[in-house]
């Protein structure tokens, strides 16, 4: 079997939807990181972190190569943390607001 190239269709669609939605609202969004890692010989994971002035978005998915060479995806998740939550967490990291 040739080299496997993981495909993350749901993840790519979700990232595109997030970027398009933010652009439509006039909010500039930036992809901070986009990483693909090998979990095992035939399982890969991809995580994308998107930031904008409203918060942080994370999109994650696993991809598996079947014994016949097909591609299956699983474990899709998409989350958003609002800007006030990010600020609260940053204050916590800076030593304030521990209660």
Coordinates of N, CA and C in Angstrom, one line a residue:
X1 N 0.8 -1.2 0.0 CA 0.0 0.0 0.0 C 0.9 1.2 0.0
X2 N 0.5 2.3 -0.7 CA 1.3 3.5 -0.8 C 1.2 4.3 0.4
X3 N 1.9 5.5 0.4 CA 1.8 6.3 1.6 C 0.4 6.9 1.8
X4 N 0.0 6.9 3.0 CA -1.4 7.3 3.4 C -1.4 8.8 3.7
X5 N -2.3 9.5 3.0 CA -2.5 10.9 3.3 C -3.8 11.1 4.0
X6 N -3.8 11.5 5.3 CA -5.0 11.6 6.0 C -5.9 12.8 5.4
X7 N -7.2 12.5 5.5 CA -8.2 13.5 5.0 C -9.2 13.8 6.1
X8 N -9.4 15.1 6.3 CA -10.3 15.5 7.4 C -11.4 16.4 6.9
X9 N -12.3 15.8 6.2 CA -13.4 16.6 5.5 C -14.2 17.4 6.4
X10 N -14.7 16.8 7.5 CA -15.6 17.5 8.4 C -14.9 18.7 9.1
X11 N -13.6 18.4 9.5 CA -12.8 19.5 10.1 C -12.6 20.6 9.1
X12 N -12.2 20.3 7.9 CA -12.0 21.4 6.9 C -13.2 22.2 6.6
X13 N -14.4 21.5 6.6 CA -15.6 22.2 6.4 C -15.9 23.1 7.6
X14 N -15.7 22.6 8.8 CA -16.0 23.4 10.0 C -15.1 24.6 10.1
X15 N -13.8 24.5 9.7 CA -12.9 25.6 9.8 C -13.3 26.7 8.8
X16 N -13.7 26.2 7.6 CA -14.2 27.1 6.5 C -15.4 27.9 7.0
X17 N -16.4 27.1 7.6 CA -17.6 27.8 8.1 C -17.3 28.8 9.2
X18 N -16.4 28.5 10.1 CA -16.0 29.5 11.2 C -15.4 30.7 10.5
X19 N -14.5 30.6 9.6 CA -13.8 31.7 9.0 C -14.8 32.5 8.2
X20 N -15.7 31.9 7.4 CA -16.7 32.6 6.7 C -17.7 33.3 7.5
X21 N -18.1 32.7 8.6 CA -19.1 33.3 9.6 C -18.5 34.6 10.2
X22 N -17.2 34.5 10.6 CA -16.6 35.6 11.3 C -16.4 36.7 10.2
X23 N -16.0 36.4 9.0 CA -15.8 37.4 8.0 C -17.1 38.1 7.6
X24 N -18.2 37.4 7.6 CA -19.5 37.9 7.3 C -19.9 38.9 8.4
X25 N -19.5 38.6 9.6 CA -19.8 39.5 10.8 C -18.8 40.7 10.8
X26 N -17.8 40.7 10.0 CA -16.9 41.8 10.0 C -15.7 41.6 11.0
X27 N -15.6 40.3 11.5 CA -14.6 40.0 12.5 C -13.4 39.3 11.7
X28 N -12.2 39.8 12.0 CA -11.0 39.2 11.4 C -10.6 38.0 12.2
X29 N -10.6 36.8 11.6 CA -10.2 35.6 12.3 C -8.9 35.1 11.7
X30 N -8.0 34.5 12.6 CA -6.7 34.0 12.2 C -6.5 32.6 12.7
X31 N -6.0 31.7 11.8 CA -5.6 30.4 12.2 C -4.3 30.5 13.0
X32 N -4.3 30.2 14.3 CA -3.1 30.2 15.1 C -2.2 29.0 14.9
X33 N -2.9 27.8 14.8 CA -2.2 26.6 14.6 C -3.0 25.6 13.9
X34 N -2.4 24.7 13.1 CA -3.0 23.7 12.4 C -2.0 22.5 12.4
X35 N -2.3 21.5 13.2 CA -1.3 20.4 13.4 C -1.9 19.1 13.1
X36 N -1.1 18.2 12.4 CA -1.5 16.9 12.2 C -0.5 16.0 12.9
X37 N -0.9 15.0 13.7 CA 0.0 14.1 14.4 C -0.4 12.7 14.1
X38 N 0.6 11.8 14.2 CA 0.3 10.4 14.1 C 0.1 9.8 15.4
X39 N -1.1 9.2 15.6 CA -1.4 8.5 16.9 C -0.9 7.1 16.8
X40 N -1.0 6.4 15.7 CA -0.5 5.1 15.5 C -0.2 5.0 14.0
X41 N 0.2 3.8 13.6 CA 0.6 3.6 12.2 C -0.5 4.1 11.2
X42 N -1.8 3.8 11.6 CA -2.8 4.2 10.6 C -3.9 5.2 11.2
X43 N -3.6 5.8 12.3 CA -4.5 6.7 12.9 C -3.8 8.1 13.0
X44 N -4.5 9.1 12.6 CA -3.9 10.5 12.6 C -4.9 11.4 13.3
X45 N -4.5 12.4 13.9 CA -5.3 13.4 14.5 C -4.9 14.8 14.0
X46 N -5.9 15.7 13.8 CA -5.6 17.0 13.4 C -6.4 18.0 14.3
X47 N -5.7 19.1 14.7 CA -6.3 20.1 15.5 C -6.0 21.5 15.0
X48 N -7.1 22.3 14.9 CA -6.9 23.7 14.4 C -7.4 24.6 15.5
X49 N -6.6 25.6 15.7 CA -7.0 26.7 16.7 C -7.1 28.0 15.9
X50 N -8.3 28.6 16.1 CA -8.6 29.9 15.4 C -8.9 30.9 16.4
X51 N -8.3 32.1 16.2 CA -8.6 33.2 17.2 C -9.2 34.4 16.4
X52 N -10.1 35.1 17.2 CA -10.6 36.4 16.7 C -10.9 37.2 17.9
X53 N -11.5 38.4 17.7 CA -11.7 39.3 18.8 C -12.8 38.9 19.7
X54 N -13.6 37.8 19.3 CA -14.7 37.3 20.1 C -14.3 36.1 20.9
X55 N -13.2 35.5 20.6 CA -12.8 34.3 21.4 C -11.9 33.4 20.6
X56 N -11.8 32.1 21.1 CA -11.0 31.1 20.5 C -11.9 30.0 20.0
X57 N -11.6 29.4 18.9 CA -12.3 28.2 18.3 C -11.3 27.1 18.2
X58 N -11.7 25.9 18.6 CA -10.9 24.7 18.4 C -11.7 23.7 17.6
X59 N -11.0 23.1 16.6 CA -11.7 22.1 15.8 C -10.7 20.9 15.8
X60 N -11.2 19.7 16.1 CA -10.4 18.5 16.2 C -11.1 17.3 15.6
X61 N -10.3 16.4 14.9 CA -10.8 15.2 14.3 C -9.7 14.1 14.2
X62 N -10.1 12.9 14.3 CA -9.3 11.7 14.0 C -9.5 11.2 12.6
X63 N -8.5 10.5 12.0 CA -8.7 9.9 10.7 C -8.0 8.6 10.8
X64 N -8.6 7.6 10.2 CA -8.1 6.2 10.2 C -8.1 5.6 8.8
X65 N -7.0 4.9 8.5 CA -6.9 4.2 7.2 C -7.3 2.8 7.4
X66 N -8.4 2.4 6.7 CA -8.9 1.0 6.9 C -7.9 0.0 6.2
X67 N -8.0 -1.3 6.6 CA -7.1 -2.3 6.0 C -7.2 -2.3 4.5
X68 N -8.3 -1.9 3.9 CA -8.5 -1.9 2.4 C -8.0 -0.6 1.8
X69 N -7.5 0.3 2.6 CA -6.9 1.6 2.1 C -7.9 2.7 2.1
X70 N -9.2 2.5 2.6 CA -10.1 3.5 2.6 C -9.8 4.5 3.8
X71 N -10.6 5.6 3.8 CA -10.4 6.6 4.9 C -11.7 6.7 5.7
X72 N -11.6 6.6 7.0 CA -12.7 6.9 7.9 C -12.3 7.9 8.9
X73 N -13.2 8.8 9.2 CA -13.0 9.8 10.2 C -13.9 9.6 11.4
X74 N -13.4 10.0 12.6 CA -14.2 9.9 13.8 C -13.7 10.9 14.8
X75 N -14.5 11.1 15.9 CA -14.0 11.9 17.0 C -14.0 13.4 16.7
X76 N -14.9 13.8 15.8 CA -15.0 15.3 15.4 C -15.5 16.1 16.6
X77 N -14.8 17.2 16.9 CA -15.3 18.2 17.9 C -15.0 19.6 17.5
X78 N -15.9 20.5 17.8 CA -15.7 21.9 17.5 C -16.2 22.7 18.8
X79 N -15.3 23.5 19.3 CA -15.7 24.3 20.5 C -15.3 25.7 20.3
X80 N -15.9 26.6 21.1 CA -15.6 28.0 21.1 C -15.6 28.5 22.6
X81 N -14.6 29.3 22.9 CA -14.4 29.9 24.2 C -14.5 31.4 24.0
X82 N -15.5 32.0 24.6 CA -15.7 33.5 24.4 C -14.6 34.3 25.0
X83 N -14.5 35.5 24.5 CA -13.4 36.5 24.9 C -13.4 36.7 26.4
X84 N -14.6 36.9 27.1 CA -14.6 37.1 28.5 C -14.0 35.9 29.3
X85 N -14.3 34.7 28.8 CA -13.8 33.5 29.4 C -12.2 33.5 29.2
X86 N -11.7 33.9 28.1 CA -10.3 33.9 27.8 C -9.7 34.9 28.8
X87 N -10.3 36.1 28.9 CA -9.7 37.1 29.8 C -9.7 36.6 31.2
X88 N -10.8 36.0 31.7 CA -10.8 35.5 33.1 C -9.7 34.4 33.3
X89 N -9.5 33.6 32.3 CA -8.4 32.6 32.4 C -7.1 33.2 32.5
X90 N -6.9 34.2 31.6 CA -5.6 34.9 31.6 C -5.3 35.6 32.9
X91 N -6.3 36.2 33.5 CA -6.2 36.8 34.9 C -5.8 35.8 35.9
X92 N -6.4 34.6 35.8 CA -6.1 33.5 36.7 C -4.6 33.1 36.5
X93 N -4.1 33.0 35.3 CA -2.7 32.7 35.0 C -1.8 33.7 35.6
X94 N -2.2 35.0 35.5 CA -1.4 36.1 36.0 C -1.4 36.2 37.6
X95 N -2.2 35.3 38.2 CA -2.2 35.3 39.7 C -3.4 36.0 40.3
X96 N -4.3 36.5 39.6 CA -5.5 37.2 40.1 C -6.7 36.3 40.0
X97 N -7.8 36.7 40.6 CA -9.1 36.1 40.5 C -9.0 34.6 40.7
X98 N -8.4 34.2 41.8 CA -8.3 32.8 42.1 C -9.5 32.2 42.9
X99 N -10.5 33.0 43.1 CA -11.7 32.5 43.9 C -12.8 32.5 43.1

